[in-house]
Coordinates of C-alpha atoms (C1' of nucleotides) in Angstrom, one line a residue:
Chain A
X1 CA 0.0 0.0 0.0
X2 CA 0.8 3.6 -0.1
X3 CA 1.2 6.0 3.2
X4 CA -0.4 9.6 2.3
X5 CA 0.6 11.0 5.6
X6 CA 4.0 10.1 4.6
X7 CA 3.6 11.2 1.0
X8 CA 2.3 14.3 2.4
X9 CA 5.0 15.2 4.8
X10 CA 7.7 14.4 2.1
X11 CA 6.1 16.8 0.1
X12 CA 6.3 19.6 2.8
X13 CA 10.0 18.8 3.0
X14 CA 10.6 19.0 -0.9
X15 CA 8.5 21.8 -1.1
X16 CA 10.9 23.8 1.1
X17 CA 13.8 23.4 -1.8
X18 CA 11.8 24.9 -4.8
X19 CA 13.6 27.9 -5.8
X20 CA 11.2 30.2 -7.3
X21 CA 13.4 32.8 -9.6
X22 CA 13.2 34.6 -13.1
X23 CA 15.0 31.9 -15.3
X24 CA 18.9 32.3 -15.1
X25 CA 20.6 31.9 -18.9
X26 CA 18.8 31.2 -22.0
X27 CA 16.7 28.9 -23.1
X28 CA 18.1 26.4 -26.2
X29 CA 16.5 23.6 -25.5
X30 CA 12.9 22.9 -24.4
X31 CA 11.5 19.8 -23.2
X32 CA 7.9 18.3 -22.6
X33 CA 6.8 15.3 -21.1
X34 CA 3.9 12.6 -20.6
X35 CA 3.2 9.2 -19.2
X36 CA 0.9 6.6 -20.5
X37 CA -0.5 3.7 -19.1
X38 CA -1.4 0.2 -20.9
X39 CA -4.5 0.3 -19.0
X40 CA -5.5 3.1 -16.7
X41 CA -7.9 1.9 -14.9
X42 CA -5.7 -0.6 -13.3
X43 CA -3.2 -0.4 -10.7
X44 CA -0.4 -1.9 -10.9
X45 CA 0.1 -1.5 -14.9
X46 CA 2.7 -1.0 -17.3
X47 CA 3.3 2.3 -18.0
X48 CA 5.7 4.4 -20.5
X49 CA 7.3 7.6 -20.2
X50 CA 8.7 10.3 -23.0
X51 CA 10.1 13.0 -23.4
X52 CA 10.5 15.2 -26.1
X53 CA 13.2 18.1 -26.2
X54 CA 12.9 20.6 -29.1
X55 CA 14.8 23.7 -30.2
X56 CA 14.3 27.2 -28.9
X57 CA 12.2 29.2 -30.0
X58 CA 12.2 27.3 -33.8
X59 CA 10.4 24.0 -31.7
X60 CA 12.0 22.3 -34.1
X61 CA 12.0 18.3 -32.4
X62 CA 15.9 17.2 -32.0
X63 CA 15.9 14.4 -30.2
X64 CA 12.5 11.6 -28.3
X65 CA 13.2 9.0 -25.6
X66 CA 11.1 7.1 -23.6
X67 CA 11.2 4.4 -20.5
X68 CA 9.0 1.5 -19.8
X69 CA 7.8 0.0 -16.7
X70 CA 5.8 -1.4 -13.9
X71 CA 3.3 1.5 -12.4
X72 CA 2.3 0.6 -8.6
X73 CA 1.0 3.6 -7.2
X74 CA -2.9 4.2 -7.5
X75 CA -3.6 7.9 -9.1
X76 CA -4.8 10.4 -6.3
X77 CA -5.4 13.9 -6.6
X78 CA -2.2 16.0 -5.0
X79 CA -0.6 12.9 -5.1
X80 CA 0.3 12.1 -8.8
X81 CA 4.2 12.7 -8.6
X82 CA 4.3 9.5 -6.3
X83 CA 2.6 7.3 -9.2
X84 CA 4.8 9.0 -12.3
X85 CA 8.0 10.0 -11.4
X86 CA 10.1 7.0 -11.1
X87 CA 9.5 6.8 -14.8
X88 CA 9.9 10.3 -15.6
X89 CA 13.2 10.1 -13.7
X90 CA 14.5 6.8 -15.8
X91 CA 13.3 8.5 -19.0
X92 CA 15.1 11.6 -18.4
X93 CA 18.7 10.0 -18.4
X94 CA 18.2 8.6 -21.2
X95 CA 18.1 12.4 -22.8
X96 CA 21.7 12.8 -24.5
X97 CA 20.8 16.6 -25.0
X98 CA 19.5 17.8 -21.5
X99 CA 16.9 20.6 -21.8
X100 CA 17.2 23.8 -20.2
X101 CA 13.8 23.5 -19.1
X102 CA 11.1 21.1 -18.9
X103 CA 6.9 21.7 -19.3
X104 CA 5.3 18.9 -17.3
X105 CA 1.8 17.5 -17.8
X106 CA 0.4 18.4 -14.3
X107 CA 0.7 21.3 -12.2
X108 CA 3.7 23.6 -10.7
X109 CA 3.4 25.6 -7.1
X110 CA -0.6 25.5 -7.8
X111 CA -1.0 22.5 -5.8
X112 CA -2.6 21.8 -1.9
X113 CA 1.0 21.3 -0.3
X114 CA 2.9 23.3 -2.9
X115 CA 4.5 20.5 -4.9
X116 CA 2.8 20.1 -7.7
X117 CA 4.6 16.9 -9.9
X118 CA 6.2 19.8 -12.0
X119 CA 7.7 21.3 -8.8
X120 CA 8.6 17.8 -7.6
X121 CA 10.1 16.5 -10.7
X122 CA 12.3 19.7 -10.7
X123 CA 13.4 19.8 -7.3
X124 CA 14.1 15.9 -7.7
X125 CA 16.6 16.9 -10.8
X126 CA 17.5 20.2 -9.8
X127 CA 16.1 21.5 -13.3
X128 CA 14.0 24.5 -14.6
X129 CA 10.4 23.0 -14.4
X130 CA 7.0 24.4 -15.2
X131 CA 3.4 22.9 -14.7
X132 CA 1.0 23.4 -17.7
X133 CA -2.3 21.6 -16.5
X134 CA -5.6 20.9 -18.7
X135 CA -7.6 21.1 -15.2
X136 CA -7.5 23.2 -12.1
X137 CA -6.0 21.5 -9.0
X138 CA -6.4 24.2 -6.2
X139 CA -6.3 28.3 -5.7
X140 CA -9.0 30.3 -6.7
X141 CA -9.0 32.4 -9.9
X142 CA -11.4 34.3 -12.4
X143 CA -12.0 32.8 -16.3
X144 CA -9.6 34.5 -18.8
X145 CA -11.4 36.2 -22.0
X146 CA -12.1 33.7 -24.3
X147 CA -9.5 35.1 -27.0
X148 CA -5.7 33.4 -27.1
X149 CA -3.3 35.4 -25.1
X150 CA -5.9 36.3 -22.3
X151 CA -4.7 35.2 -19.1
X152 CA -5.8 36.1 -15.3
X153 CA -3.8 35.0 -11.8
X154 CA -4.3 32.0 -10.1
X155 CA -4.1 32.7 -6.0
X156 CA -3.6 30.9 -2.8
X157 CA -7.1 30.7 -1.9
X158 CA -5.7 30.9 2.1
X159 CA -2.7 33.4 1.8
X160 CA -3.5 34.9 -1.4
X161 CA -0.4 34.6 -2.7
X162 CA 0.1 34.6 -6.5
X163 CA 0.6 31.0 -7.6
X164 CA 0.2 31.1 -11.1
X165 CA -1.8 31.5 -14.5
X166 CA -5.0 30.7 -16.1
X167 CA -3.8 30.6 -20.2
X168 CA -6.1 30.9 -22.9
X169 CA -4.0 29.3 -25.5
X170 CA -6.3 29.0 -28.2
X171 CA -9.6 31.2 -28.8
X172 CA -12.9 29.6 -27.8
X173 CA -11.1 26.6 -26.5
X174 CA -10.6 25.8 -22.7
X175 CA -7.7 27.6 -20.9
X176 CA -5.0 25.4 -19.3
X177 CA -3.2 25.8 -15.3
X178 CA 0.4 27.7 -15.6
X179 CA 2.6 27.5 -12.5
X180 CA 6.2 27.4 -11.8
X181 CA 7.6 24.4 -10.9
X182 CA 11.2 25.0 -9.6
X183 CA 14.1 27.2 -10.6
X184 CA 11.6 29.5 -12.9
X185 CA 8.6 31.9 -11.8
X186 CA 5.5 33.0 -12.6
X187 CA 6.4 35.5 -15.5
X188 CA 8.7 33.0 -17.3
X189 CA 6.4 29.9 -16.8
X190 CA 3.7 31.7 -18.9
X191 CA 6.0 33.6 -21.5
X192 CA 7.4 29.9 -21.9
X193 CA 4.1 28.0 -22.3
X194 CA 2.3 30.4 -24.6
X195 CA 5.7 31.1 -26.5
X196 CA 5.7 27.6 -27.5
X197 CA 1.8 27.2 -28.6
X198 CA 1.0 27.3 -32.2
X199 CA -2.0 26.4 -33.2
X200 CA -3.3 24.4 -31.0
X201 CA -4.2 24.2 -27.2
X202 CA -1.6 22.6 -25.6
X203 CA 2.1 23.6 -26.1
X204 CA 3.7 22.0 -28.4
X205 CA 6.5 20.0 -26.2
X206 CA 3.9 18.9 -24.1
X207 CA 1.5 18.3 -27.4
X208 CA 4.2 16.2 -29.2
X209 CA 5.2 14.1 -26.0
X210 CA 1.4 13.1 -26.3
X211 CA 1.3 12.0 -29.6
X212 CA 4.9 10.6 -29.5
X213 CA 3.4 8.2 -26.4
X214 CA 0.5 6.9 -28.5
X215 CA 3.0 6.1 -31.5
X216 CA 4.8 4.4 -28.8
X217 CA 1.9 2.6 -26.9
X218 CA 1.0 0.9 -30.0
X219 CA 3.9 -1.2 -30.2
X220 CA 3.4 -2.4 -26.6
X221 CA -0.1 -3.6 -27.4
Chain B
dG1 C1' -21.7 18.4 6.0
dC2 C1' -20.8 19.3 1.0
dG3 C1' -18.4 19.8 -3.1
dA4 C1' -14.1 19.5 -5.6
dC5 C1' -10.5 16.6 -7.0
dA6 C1' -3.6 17.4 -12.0
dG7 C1' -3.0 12.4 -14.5
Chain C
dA1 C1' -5.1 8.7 -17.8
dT2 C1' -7.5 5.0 -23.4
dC3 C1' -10.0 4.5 -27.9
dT4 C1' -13.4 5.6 -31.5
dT5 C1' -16.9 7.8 -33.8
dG6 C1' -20.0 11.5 -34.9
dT7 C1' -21.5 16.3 -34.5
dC8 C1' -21.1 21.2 -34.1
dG9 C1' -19.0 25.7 -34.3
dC10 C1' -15.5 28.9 -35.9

DNA sequence: GCGACAG
DNA sequence: ATCTTGTCGC
């Protein structure tokens, strides 16, 4: 089985090393990344991991990995880093060209405990990480307009601290969740994310991860 | 007590 | 989170 209480209190420990900071260097290389799962609605499954690193700003795709293995942690809400991350982590050294940052599926700081799987993942690796999420998690916020580029803050719904963004990434289409994950901030989380949307909703590391998994998933069935 | 709840 | 198909709106 799987402790929570422990889960949670190693998440207030990690959450304590985020380093929340305008981006230091420039950005070259971009990565996005996504999990699938052979079937899931079971626990334990197979699951695969991939990542995708593309050029900055051209998003030209220069190099795709993925990892394979045995998923035994149930999905819980807060809790998802616990269930993905050992695969994320295997995937990741398998990168030859190590992005400078990376947008994860899943959210940054905009989480219960502050440790979103974007803000775990980059404390984990000590890499630039941001959160670009399809659903809200936690905070309080106010819809964007419904034209691409709006935006409007997502707040601690106790402190009301600043957490993050609500992006409208596409007109007429539903926004997604924006938050730093670790060794970026707010500013440079959304810059990043809507910087590397083109036409559709999702940006386009995170977007090509997908679709890179279902090419992937195929073989495996 | 009730509703909400990343992937 | 998967997969497929059909329908609707821009």
């Amino acid at each position: 089985m799987f402790d929570y209480r422990k889960a949670a209190y190693a998440q207030e420990i990690l959450k304590k090393k985020i380093k929340l900071q305008p981006f230091k260097g420039s950005i070259n290389l971009v990565a996005g990344c996504d999990l699938t799962f052979l079937n899931p609605f079971k626990t334990p499954t197979e699951g695969i991991a991939a990542f995708v690193i593309l050029k900055y700003p051209e998003l030209e795709v220069v190099e795709r990995v993925y990892a394979t293995g045995k998923i035994t942690i149930p999905y819980v809400p807060g809790f998802l880093a616990f269930r993905e991350i050992p695969l994320l982590i295997r995937a990741f050294r398998m990168i030859k060209k190590k992005p400078d940052v990376i947008i994860v599926d899943g959210h940054g700081i905009v989480h219960p405990r502050g440790l979103g799987i974007a803000a775990h993942l980059g404390v984990v690796l000590n890499v630039p990480t941001v959160g670009c999420a399809k659903k809200p998690l936690y905070g309080r916020f106010n819809m964007p307009g419904k034209q691409k580029g709006n935006y409007s803050y997502i707040f601690d719904k106790y402190t009301n601290e600043k957490l993050g963004v609500v992006l409208r990434t596409k007109d007429n289409v539903k926004p997604v969740f924006v938050s730093p994950g670790n060794l970026t901030d707010i500013e440079t989380a959304g810059n990043l994310v809507f910087s590397t949307v083109t036409s559709y909703r999702l940006p386009e590391p995170t977007r090509l991860a997908h679709n890179f998994l279902r090419e992937i998933r195929k073989k495996f069935l």
